[in-house]
Each structure stands twice: as structure tokens, then as C-alpha cells.
PDB file of C-alpha atoms and ligand atoms in Angstrom:
ATOM      1  CA  MET A   4     116.496   3.001  -5.678  1.00  0.00           C
ATOM      2  CA  THR A   5     118.847   0.415  -4.261  1.00  0.00           C
ATOM      3  CA  LYS A   6     120.472  -1.531  -7.063  1.00  0.00           C
ATOM      4  CA  PHE A   7     120.318  -5.197  -6.248  1.00  0.00           C
ATOM      5  CA  VAL A   8     122.733  -8.020  -6.974  1.00  0.00           C
ATOM      6  CA  ASP A   9     120.929 -11.328  -7.515  1.00  0.00           C
ATOM      7  CA  LEU A  10     123.179 -14.359  -7.047  1.00  0.00           C
ATOM      8  CA  HIS A  11     120.663 -17.133  -7.621  1.00  0.00           C
ATOM      9  CA  CYS A  12     118.043 -17.467 -10.358  1.00  0.00           C
ATOM     10  CA  HIS A  13     116.893 -19.856 -13.066  1.00  0.00           C
ATOM     11  CA  ILE A  14     116.014 -17.472 -15.864  1.00  0.00           C
ATOM     12  CA  LEU A  15     117.770 -19.225 -18.759  1.00  0.00           C
ATOM     13  CA  PRO A  16     115.309 -21.212 -20.894  1.00  0.00           C
ATOM     14  CA  TYR A  17     115.428 -24.937 -21.694  1.00  0.00           C
ATOM     15  CA  VAL A  18     118.252 -25.789 -19.308  1.00  0.00           C
ATOM     16  CA  ASP A  19     116.557 -26.800 -16.028  1.00  0.00           C
ATOM     17  CA  ASP A  20     113.207 -26.351 -14.253  1.00  0.00           C
ATOM     18  CA  GLY A  21     113.377 -22.567 -14.640  1.00  0.00           C
ATOM     19  CA  ALA A  22     112.163 -20.470 -17.594  1.00  0.00           C
ATOM     20  CA  PHE A  23     110.303 -22.802 -19.941  1.00  0.00           C
ATOM     21  CA  ARG A  24     110.765 -20.800 -23.132  1.00  0.00           C
ATOM     22  CA  THR A  25     112.656 -17.815 -24.494  1.00  0.00           C
ATOM     23  CA  LYS A  26     109.813 -15.312 -24.003  1.00  0.00           C
ATOM     24  CA  GLU A  27     109.533 -16.307 -20.362  1.00  0.00           C
ATOM     25  CA  SER A  28     113.280 -15.934 -19.929  1.00  0.00           C
ATOM     26  CA  GLU A  29     113.125 -12.409 -21.346  1.00  0.00           C
ATOM     27  CA  ARG A  30     110.132 -11.592 -19.166  1.00  0.00           C
ATOM     28  CA  LEU A  31     112.053 -12.725 -16.071  1.00  0.00           C
ATOM     29  CA  LEU A  32     114.999 -10.534 -16.998  1.00  0.00           C
ATOM     30  CA  ASP A  33     112.586  -7.612 -17.513  1.00  0.00           C
ATOM     31  CA  MET A  34     111.104  -8.239 -14.060  1.00  0.00           C
ATOM     32  CA  LEU A  35     114.487  -8.454 -12.352  1.00  0.00           C
ATOM     33  CA  TYR A  36     115.690  -5.323 -14.098  1.00  0.00           C
ATOM     34  CA  PHE A  37     112.621  -3.241 -13.260  1.00  0.00           C
ATOM     35  CA  GLN A  38     112.768  -4.452  -9.656  1.00  0.00           C
ATOM     36  CA  GLY A  39     116.254  -2.969  -9.474  1.00  0.00           C
ATOM     37  CA  ALA A  40     118.659  -5.829 -10.199  1.00  0.00           C
ATOM     38  CA  ARG A  41     121.816  -4.556 -11.903  1.00  0.00           C
ATOM     39  CA  SER A  42     124.091  -7.563 -11.497  1.00  0.00           C
ATOM     40  CA  ILE A  43     122.627 -11.022 -11.975  1.00  0.00           C
ATOM     41  CA  CYS A  44     124.245 -14.438 -11.732  1.00  0.00           C
ATOM     42  CA  VAL A  45     122.184 -16.975 -13.640  1.00  0.00           C
ATOM     43  CA  THR A  46     122.554 -20.319 -11.905  1.00  0.00           C
ATOM     44  CA  PRO A  47     121.119 -23.307 -13.810  1.00  0.00           C
ATOM     45  CA  HIS A  48     120.934 -26.471 -11.720  1.00  0.00           C
ATOM     46  CA  LEU A  49     123.592 -29.132 -12.017  1.00  0.00           C
ATOM     47  CA  ARG A  50     122.376 -32.310 -10.351  1.00  0.00           C
ATOM     48  CA  HIS A  51     123.168 -35.939 -11.057  1.00  0.00           C
ATOM     49  CA  ARG A  52     120.419 -37.711 -13.023  1.00  0.00           C
ATOM     50  CA  MET A  53     118.101 -34.711 -12.751  1.00  0.00           C
ATOM     51  CA  PHE A  54     119.621 -31.595 -14.288  1.00  0.00           C
ATOM     52  CA  GLU A  55     122.616 -32.375 -16.435  1.00  0.00           C
ATOM     53  CA  THR A  56     122.552 -29.793 -19.232  1.00  0.00           C
ATOM     54  CA  PRO A  57     126.190 -29.291 -20.234  1.00  0.00           C
ATOM     55  CA  ASP A  58     127.841 -25.891 -20.057  1.00  0.00           C
ATOM     56  CA  GLU A  59     128.095 -25.665 -23.880  1.00  0.00           C
ATOM     57  CA  GLU A  60     124.294 -25.745 -24.274  1.00  0.00           C
ATOM     58  CA  ILE A  61     123.838 -23.340 -21.409  1.00  0.00           C
ATOM     59  CA  LEU A  62     126.305 -20.914 -22.986  1.00  0.00           C
ATOM     60  CA  VAL A  63     124.128 -20.708 -26.102  1.00  0.00           C
ATOM     61  CA  GLN A  64     121.135 -19.610 -24.016  1.00  0.00           C
ATOM     62  CA  PHE A  65     123.289 -17.275 -21.949  1.00  0.00           C
ATOM     63  CA  ASP A  66     124.583 -15.521 -25.078  1.00  0.00           C
ATOM     64  CA  GLU A  67     121.008 -15.074 -26.303  1.00  0.00           C
ATOM     65  CA  LEU A  68     119.945 -13.515 -23.022  1.00  0.00           C
ATOM     66  CA  GLN A  69     122.968 -11.215 -23.144  1.00  0.00           C
ATOM     67  CA  ALA A  70     121.918 -10.174 -26.640  1.00  0.00           C
ATOM     68  CA  TYR A  71     118.375  -9.461 -25.416  1.00  0.00           C
ATOM     69  CA  ALA A  72     119.721  -7.313 -22.556  1.00  0.00           C
ATOM     70  CA  ALA A  73     121.854  -5.378 -25.055  1.00  0.00           C
ATOM     71  CA  GLN A  74     118.916  -4.961 -27.415  1.00  0.00           C
ATOM     72  CA  ARG A  75     116.856  -3.478 -24.559  1.00  0.00           C
ATOM     73  CA  SER A  76     119.859  -1.334 -23.509  1.00  0.00           C
ATOM     74  CA  TYR A  77     119.648  -2.623 -19.950  1.00  0.00           C
ATOM     75  CA  PRO A  78     122.700  -1.511 -17.950  1.00  0.00           C
ATOM     76  CA  VAL A  79     122.868  -4.891 -16.279  1.00  0.00           C
ATOM     77  CA  HIS A  80     125.800  -7.261 -15.720  1.00  0.00           C
ATOM     78  CA  LEU A  81     124.990 -10.902 -16.387  1.00  0.00           C
ATOM     79  CA  PHE A  82     127.245 -13.673 -15.095  1.00  0.00           C
ATOM     80  CA  LEU A  83     126.965 -17.376 -15.773  1.00  0.00           C
ATOM     81  CA  SER A  84     127.377 -19.757 -12.872  1.00  0.00           C
ATOM     82  CA  ARG A  85     125.572 -22.900 -11.680  1.00  0.00           C
ATOM     83  CA  GLU A  86     123.672 -24.086  -8.633  1.00  0.00           C
ATOM     84  CA  TYR A  87     125.602 -27.218  -7.705  1.00  0.00           C
ATOM     85  CA  HIS A  88     123.771 -29.989  -5.963  1.00  0.00           C
ATOM     86  CA  CYS A  89     126.241 -31.679  -3.634  1.00  0.00           C
ATOM     87  CA  ASP A  90     126.700 -34.992  -5.409  1.00  0.00           C
ATOM     88  CA  THR A  91     129.032 -36.798  -7.802  1.00  0.00           C
ATOM     89  CA  ARG A  92     128.628 -34.131 -10.495  1.00  0.00           C
ATOM     90  CA  LEU A  93     129.960 -31.410  -8.215  1.00  0.00           C
ATOM     91  CA  GLN A  94     132.751 -33.723  -7.099  1.00  0.00           C
ATOM     92  CA  ALA A  95     133.740 -34.254 -10.740  1.00  0.00           C
ATOM     93  CA  CYS A  96     133.690 -30.506 -11.439  1.00  0.00           C
ATOM     94  CA  LEU A  97     135.882 -29.842  -8.408  1.00  0.00           C
ATOM     95  CA  GLU A  98     138.353 -32.514  -9.475  1.00  0.00           C
ATOM     96  CA  SER A  99     138.505 -31.300 -13.074  1.00  0.00           C
ATOM     97  CA  GLY A 100     138.609 -27.613 -12.159  1.00  0.00           C
ATOM     98  CA  THR A 101     135.480 -26.847 -14.166  1.00  0.00           C
ATOM     99  CA  VAL A 102     133.277 -25.240 -11.523  1.00  0.00           C
ATOM    100  CA  ARG A 103     131.859 -21.842 -12.358  1.00  0.00           C
ATOM    101  CA  PRO A 104     132.186 -19.417  -9.448  1.00  0.00           C
ATOM    102  CA  LEU A 105     129.768 -16.552  -8.895  1.00  0.00           C
ATOM    103  CA  GLY A 106     130.882 -13.555 -10.945  1.00  0.00           C
ATOM    104  CA  GLU A 107     134.580 -12.841 -10.634  1.00  0.00           C
ATOM    105  CA  GLY A 108     134.929 -14.174  -7.097  1.00  0.00           C
ATOM    106  CA  ASN A 109     135.694 -17.645  -5.796  1.00  0.00           C
ATOM    107  CA  SER A 110     132.355 -18.521  -4.185  1.00  0.00           C
ATOM    108  CA  ILE A 111     130.169 -21.267  -5.607  1.00  0.00           C
ATOM    109  CA  LEU A 112     126.460 -21.752  -5.007  1.00  0.00           C
ATOM    110  CA  ILE A 113     125.792 -25.197  -3.546  1.00  0.00           C
ATOM    111  CA  GLU A 114     122.557 -26.857  -2.534  1.00  0.00           C
ATOM    112  CA  PHE A 115     121.546 -29.895  -0.539  1.00  0.00           C
ATOM    113  CA  SER A 116     118.568 -32.208  -0.557  1.00  0.00           C
ATOM    114  CA  GLN A 117     116.058 -32.755   2.223  1.00  0.00           C
ATOM    115  CA  LEU A 118     117.948 -35.968   3.035  1.00  0.00           C
ATOM    116  CA  HIS A 119     121.420 -34.569   3.694  1.00  0.00           C
ATOM    117  CA  ASP A 120     122.145 -34.679   7.401  1.00  0.00           C
ATOM    118  CA  PHE A 121     124.107 -31.973   9.171  1.00  0.00           C
ATOM    119  CA  ALA A 122     127.369 -33.919   9.279  1.00  0.00           C
ATOM    120  CA  THR A 123     127.215 -34.409   5.502  1.00  0.00           C
ATOM    121  CA  ILE A 124     126.512 -30.714   4.942  1.00  0.00           C
ATOM    122  CA  LEU A 125     129.588 -29.865   7.033  1.00  0.00           C
ATOM    123  CA  GLU A 126     131.657 -32.385   5.067  1.00  0.00           C
ATOM    124  CA  TRP A 127     130.714 -30.725   1.775  1.00  0.00           C
ATOM    125  CA  VAL A 128     131.513 -27.271   3.127  1.00  0.00           C
ATOM    126  CA  ALA A 129     134.981 -28.542   4.017  1.00  0.00           C
ATOM    127  CA  ARG A 130     135.399 -30.290   0.652  1.00  0.00           C
ATOM    128  CA  VAL A 131     134.488 -27.173  -1.327  1.00  0.00           C
ATOM    129  CA  ARG A 132     136.907 -25.089   0.732  1.00  0.00           C
ATOM    130  CA  THR A 133     139.696 -27.646   0.379  1.00  0.00           C
ATOM    131  CA  ASN A 134     139.324 -27.237  -3.372  1.00  0.00           C
ATOM    132  CA  GLY A 135     139.848 -23.495  -3.090  1.00  0.00           C
ATOM    133  CA  TYR A 136     136.269 -22.230  -3.240  1.00  0.00           C
ATOM    134  CA  GLN A 137     134.012 -20.573  -0.725  1.00  0.00           C
ATOM    135  CA  PRO A 138     130.629 -22.286  -0.417  1.00  0.00           C
ATOM    136  CA  LEU A 139     127.505 -20.134  -0.553  1.00  0.00           C
ATOM    137  CA  ILE A 140     124.738 -22.428   0.694  1.00  0.00           C
ATOM    138  CA  ALA A 141     121.565 -21.918  -1.348  1.00  0.00           C
ATOM    139  CA  HIS A 142     118.259 -21.375   0.514  1.00  0.00           C
ATOM    140  CA  VAL A 143     119.713 -22.515   3.817  1.00  0.00           C
ATOM    141  CA  GLU A 144     116.313 -22.059   5.452  1.00  0.00           C
ATOM    142  CA  ARG A 145     115.013 -25.176   3.692  1.00  0.00           C
ATOM    143  CA  TYR A 146     117.145 -27.953   5.053  1.00  0.00           C
ATOM    144  CA  PRO A 147     115.876 -30.353   7.709  1.00  0.00           C
ATOM    145  CA  GLY A 148     119.544 -31.135   8.402  1.00  0.00           C
ATOM    146  CA  LEU A 149     119.830 -27.864  10.310  1.00  0.00           C
ATOM    147  CA  ASP A 150     116.901 -28.902  12.483  1.00  0.00           C
ATOM    148  CA  GLY A 151     115.925 -25.282  13.133  1.00  0.00           C
ATOM    149  CA  SER A 152     119.092 -24.768  15.154  1.00  0.00           C
ATOM    150  CA  LEU A 153     120.774 -21.365  15.248  1.00  0.00           C
ATOM    151  CA  ASP A 154     123.861 -23.102  16.623  1.00  0.00           C
ATOM    152  CA  ARG A 155     124.069 -25.259  13.519  1.00  0.00           C
ATOM    153  CA  ALA A 156     123.721 -22.220  11.257  1.00  0.00           C
ATOM    154  CA  SER A 157     126.535 -20.538  13.221  1.00  0.00           C
ATOM    155  CA  GLU A 158     128.658 -23.662  12.936  1.00  0.00           C
ATOM    156  CA  LEU A 159     128.350 -23.577   9.147  1.00  0.00           C
ATOM    157  CA  ILE A 160     129.569 -19.977   9.139  1.00  0.00           C
ATOM    158  CA  GLN A 161     132.411 -20.789  11.537  1.00  0.00           C
ATOM    159  CA  ASN A 162     133.430 -23.526   9.113  1.00  0.00           C
ATOM    160  CA  GLY A 163     133.682 -21.091   6.235  1.00  0.00           C
ATOM    161  CA  ALA A 164     130.256 -21.145   4.599  1.00  0.00           C
ATOM    162  CA  LEU A 165     128.179 -18.175   3.548  1.00  0.00           C
ATOM    163  CA  LEU A 166     124.414 -18.536   3.868  1.00  0.00           C
ATOM    164  CA  GLN A 167     121.831 -17.517   1.254  1.00  0.00           C
ATOM    165  CA  MET A 168     118.090 -17.184   1.841  1.00  0.00           C
ATOM    166  CA  ASN A 169     115.313 -16.877  -0.734  1.00  0.00           C
ATOM    167  CA  ALA A 170     113.245 -13.695  -0.986  1.00  0.00           C
ATOM    168  CA  SER A 171     110.100 -15.839  -1.119  1.00  0.00           C
ATOM    169  CA  SER A 172     110.912 -17.340   2.294  1.00  0.00           C
ATOM    170  CA  VAL A 173     111.399 -13.893   3.812  1.00  0.00           C
ATOM    171  CA  LEU A 174     107.988 -12.891   2.484  1.00  0.00           C
ATOM    172  CA  GLY A 175     106.249 -15.990   3.842  1.00  0.00           C
ATOM    173  CA  ARG A 176     105.555 -17.544   0.434  1.00  0.00           C
ATOM    174  CA  GLU A 177     107.049 -20.886   1.482  1.00  0.00           C
ATOM    175  CA  GLY A 178     104.785 -21.498   4.454  1.00  0.00           C
ATOM    176  CA  LEU A 179     104.550 -20.338   8.024  1.00  0.00           C
ATOM    177  CA  ARG A 180     107.156 -22.658   9.461  1.00  0.00           C
ATOM    178  CA  GLN A 181     109.834 -21.617   6.995  1.00  0.00           C
ATOM    179  CA  ALA A 182     108.890 -17.960   7.475  1.00  0.00           C
ATOM    180  CA  ARG A 183     109.383 -18.229  11.239  1.00  0.00           C
ATOM    181  CA  TRP A 184     112.731 -19.983  10.887  1.00  0.00           C
ATOM    182  CA  SER A 185     113.827 -17.422   8.300  1.00  0.00           C
ATOM    183  CA  LYS A 186     112.991 -14.574  10.679  1.00  0.00           C
ATOM    184  CA  LYS A 187     115.025 -16.175  13.453  1.00  0.00           C
ATOM    185  CA  LEU A 188     118.052 -16.514  11.180  1.00  0.00           C
ATOM    186  CA  LEU A 189     117.736 -12.901  10.042  1.00  0.00           C
ATOM    187  CA  LYS A 190     117.257 -11.612  13.581  1.00  0.00           C
ATOM    188  CA  GLU A 191     120.573 -13.187  14.558  1.00  0.00           C
ATOM    189  CA  SER A 192     122.275 -11.762  11.418  1.00  0.00           C
ATOM    190  CA  LEU A 193     123.202 -15.276  10.283  1.00  0.00           C
ATOM    191  CA  ILE A 194     122.265 -14.698   6.652  1.00  0.00           C
ATOM    192  CA  HIS A 195     124.733 -13.141   4.216  1.00  0.00           C
ATOM    193  CA  VAL A 196     122.759 -12.986   0.972  1.00  0.00           C
ATOM    194  CA  ILE A 197     119.132 -12.833  -0.117  1.00  0.00           C
ATOM    195  CA  ALA A 198     118.457 -13.861  -3.712  1.00  0.00           C
ATOM    196  CA  SER A 199     115.402 -14.349  -5.889  1.00  0.00           C
ATOM    197  CA  ASP A 200     115.806 -18.036  -6.882  1.00  0.00           C
ATOM    198  CA  ALA A 201     113.297 -17.006  -9.570  1.00  0.00           C
ATOM    199  CA  HIS A 202     112.068 -19.860 -11.791  1.00  0.00           C
ATOM    200  CA  ASP A 203     109.108 -18.348 -13.651  1.00  0.00           C
ATOM    201  CA  SER A 204     106.949 -15.249 -13.744  1.00  0.00           C
ATOM    202  CA  MET A 205     103.871 -16.731 -12.049  1.00  0.00           C
ATOM    203  CA  GLU A 206     104.580 -19.412  -9.448  1.00  0.00           C
ATOM    204  CA  ARG A 207     108.145 -18.555  -8.444  1.00  0.00           C
ATOM    205  CA  PRO A 208     108.694 -14.973  -9.623  1.00  0.00           C
ATOM    206  CA  PRO A 209     111.464 -12.598  -8.589  1.00  0.00           C
ATOM    207  CA  LEU A 210     110.367 -10.670  -5.500  1.00  0.00           C
ATOM    208  CA  LEU A 211     113.388  -8.464  -4.925  1.00  0.00           C
ATOM    209  CA  ASP A 212     111.735  -5.084  -4.433  1.00  0.00           C
ATOM    210  CA  ALA A 213     108.966  -6.416  -2.172  1.00  0.00           C
ATOM    211  CA  CYS A 214     111.533  -8.313  -0.125  1.00  0.00           C
ATOM    212  CA  HIS A 215     113.771  -5.273   0.246  1.00  0.00           C
ATOM    213  CA  ARG A 216     110.852  -3.102   1.422  1.00  0.00           C
ATOM    214  CA  TYR A 217     109.931  -5.754   3.971  1.00  0.00           C
ATOM    215  CA  LEU A 218     113.503  -6.142   5.191  1.00  0.00           C
ATOM    216  CA  ARG A 219     113.982  -2.416   5.653  1.00  0.00           C
ATOM    217  CA  LYS A 220     111.075  -2.420   8.087  1.00  0.00           C
ATOM    218  CA  LYS A 221     112.094  -5.590   9.895  1.00  0.00           C
ATOM    219  CA  VAL A 222     115.895  -5.445  10.096  1.00  0.00           C
ATOM    220  CA  GLY A 223     116.719  -1.878   9.089  1.00  0.00           C
ATOM    221  CA  ASP A 224     118.170  -0.236   5.989  1.00  0.00           C
ATOM    222  CA  ALA A 225     121.800  -1.217   6.581  1.00  0.00           C
ATOM    223  CA  TYR A 226     121.267  -4.981   6.869  1.00  0.00           C
ATOM    224  CA  ALA A 227     118.656  -4.944   4.080  1.00  0.00           C
ATOM    225  CA  ASP A 228     121.170  -3.302   1.746  1.00  0.00           C
ATOM    226  CA  ALA A 229     123.960  -5.626   2.886  1.00  0.00           C
ATOM    227  CA  LEU A 230     121.856  -8.714   2.140  1.00  0.00           C
ATOM    228  CA  MET A 231     120.667  -7.663  -1.287  1.00  0.00           C
ATOM    229  CA  ARG A 232     123.440  -5.426  -2.584  1.00  0.00           C
ATOM    230  CA  ASP A 233     126.688  -5.050  -0.640  1.00  0.00           C
ATOM    231  CA  ASN A 234     127.428  -8.650   0.378  1.00  0.00           C
ATOM    232  CA  PRO A 235     126.520 -10.182  -2.990  1.00  0.00           C
ATOM    233  CA  MET A 236     128.507  -7.445  -4.742  1.00  0.00           C
ATOM    234  CA  GLN A 237     131.514  -8.326  -2.615  1.00  0.00           C
ATOM    235  CA  ILE A 238     131.065 -12.017  -3.463  1.00  0.00           C
ATOM    236  CA  ILE A 239     131.099 -11.434  -7.224  1.00  0.00           C
ATOM    237  CA  SER A 240     133.874  -8.853  -7.082  1.00  0.00           C
ATOM    238  CA  THR A 241     136.737 -10.330  -5.168  1.00  0.00           C
ATOM    239  CA  THR A 242     138.506 -13.554  -4.401  1.00  0.00           C
ATOM    240  CA  GLU A 243     139.341 -12.585  -0.840  1.00  0.00           C
ATOM    241  CA  LYS A 244     136.469 -12.953   1.573  1.00  0.00           C
ATOM    242  CA  GLU A 245     136.104 -13.038   5.296  1.00  0.00           C
ATOM    243  CA  ASN A 246     132.828 -14.584   6.436  1.00  0.00           C
ATOM    244  CA  ASN A 247     132.252 -12.463   9.455  1.00  0.00           C
ATOM    245  CA  SER A 248     132.586  -9.199   7.595  1.00  0.00           C
ATOM    246  CA  HIS A 249     129.547 -10.163   5.517  1.00  0.00           C
ATOM    247  CA  ALA A 250     127.291 -10.881   8.467  1.00  0.00           C
ATOM    248  CA  ASP A 251     128.428  -7.841  10.411  1.00  0.00           C
ATOM    249  CA  ASN A 252     127.533  -5.367   7.685  1.00  0.00           C
TER     250      ASN A 252
HETATM  251 FE1  FE2 B 310     117.770 -22.557  -7.214  1.00  0.00          FE
END
């Protein structure tokens, strides 16, 4: 079985719109583990006026989930990061040097709203890089700012961004339009990472194994493994990254 690396999920309880209680959090970790995840970055939202749980409270939940993993003897690496909405909170974290990169690398998971236009997305990519971090753009398939343009996706990569797509989008769970756009991006090898973005066990569950099976058929074993194992492993393992090497795998 391919051992997956999941760089984006909301499985900590009581910290954002993800797991709503401890049992659900443990259930989500069980699901990820039995689907084959062996390294997992938990990424609670940080967003101005919406999700503002401080790191200290998140650390308490993270330690409890670590203890649960140990109690179950899961050979799984858990890392604590955040999903940073591009707003004043991220700006403050960049200025104070308190961002939490993914794993041991220097990439940070950033997200945009439906209202961010393309120029603003590019500005944030540059700002994150200027501060010494590599931006991994969360669920890039969602943003109207890209306007369904492969050229715009390429431009983001040329400007130093890595692009993440959700497993649910690949599998068509987010609607036909998003599924079509996701396929186009994958066909052109413009995606670097596929992650679960799991929030709960029913409505937004982890779908790693189903997604990997689908990808193997559609894009081949090598790119499927790169998207769900090799590229994310490289992101959490090292501070030196070259964008193109991810996409070319
Ligand atoms: Fe997310």
C-alpha cells in the first residue's frame, strides 16, 4: 500500500469548523491511518474574525491527539501547522515570525476567499516568499480569481507557488464544474499536492485511498504517488525546494 502524506486536514477538535468533539477527532485519525496516511499535518484555520483560536489552545488538542495515536500504537507522524487565510492575521504572523510551516520544511498552507482577484493572489504569493516561506495554495481549484485559466495556474507556479487540490474535488464531490476544472489542472501536471482537507467523518471525510485509486487510472501510478506521497513528503522534509521538480515527478 502506498503510504500517504496528508498536508491539509481539520481533525483537531474544538479549534475551527473541523472535528466537533474528541471522539470525532479520533475517528478521523483512525480513518486517515487506515486509508494509508503515515504523515499528517493538522492545519486548523487561522482567519481574521472567523477562526482565531490561539496556538496555545490548539497545542493542547494536538498533544491529546498525539497521545491517542501513541495509545493506538499508530506508526504515524503528526505535525502541527495552520491553514492561513490571506488577511491581517497572516500578515501579523509573518511580521512576528510566528507562522507554522508544514512539517520540517519552509512551506506554509495559505488560502484565499472567493473574492480575492488574481492580482491579489499573486501579491500574497510574493509577500509570503519575501518573508522566506514557500506558499502552498490550498484547494487551488476553488478560486474564481483563476477564472478557469491554465495560464493563471502556470503563472502562480512560475512565481514560486505550489498548488494543492482536494481529494474530494478529484472525485467529483464538489460539483461537476469543479471536477472538470480539476481534471484539466491534473492533465497539465499543474498540481503538486493532493490532500484530504477532511473536516468530519460524514460530510467532508478523508478520501485518500479512493482518490489514489482514481488517480492511478486517470494520470498513472507515478503522478498519483507524487501527488499524494512524494511531493508532500519533500515539502515536510526539507527547506530547499524547486517548484518544477514537484510538478515533473
Ligand atoms: Fe482547509
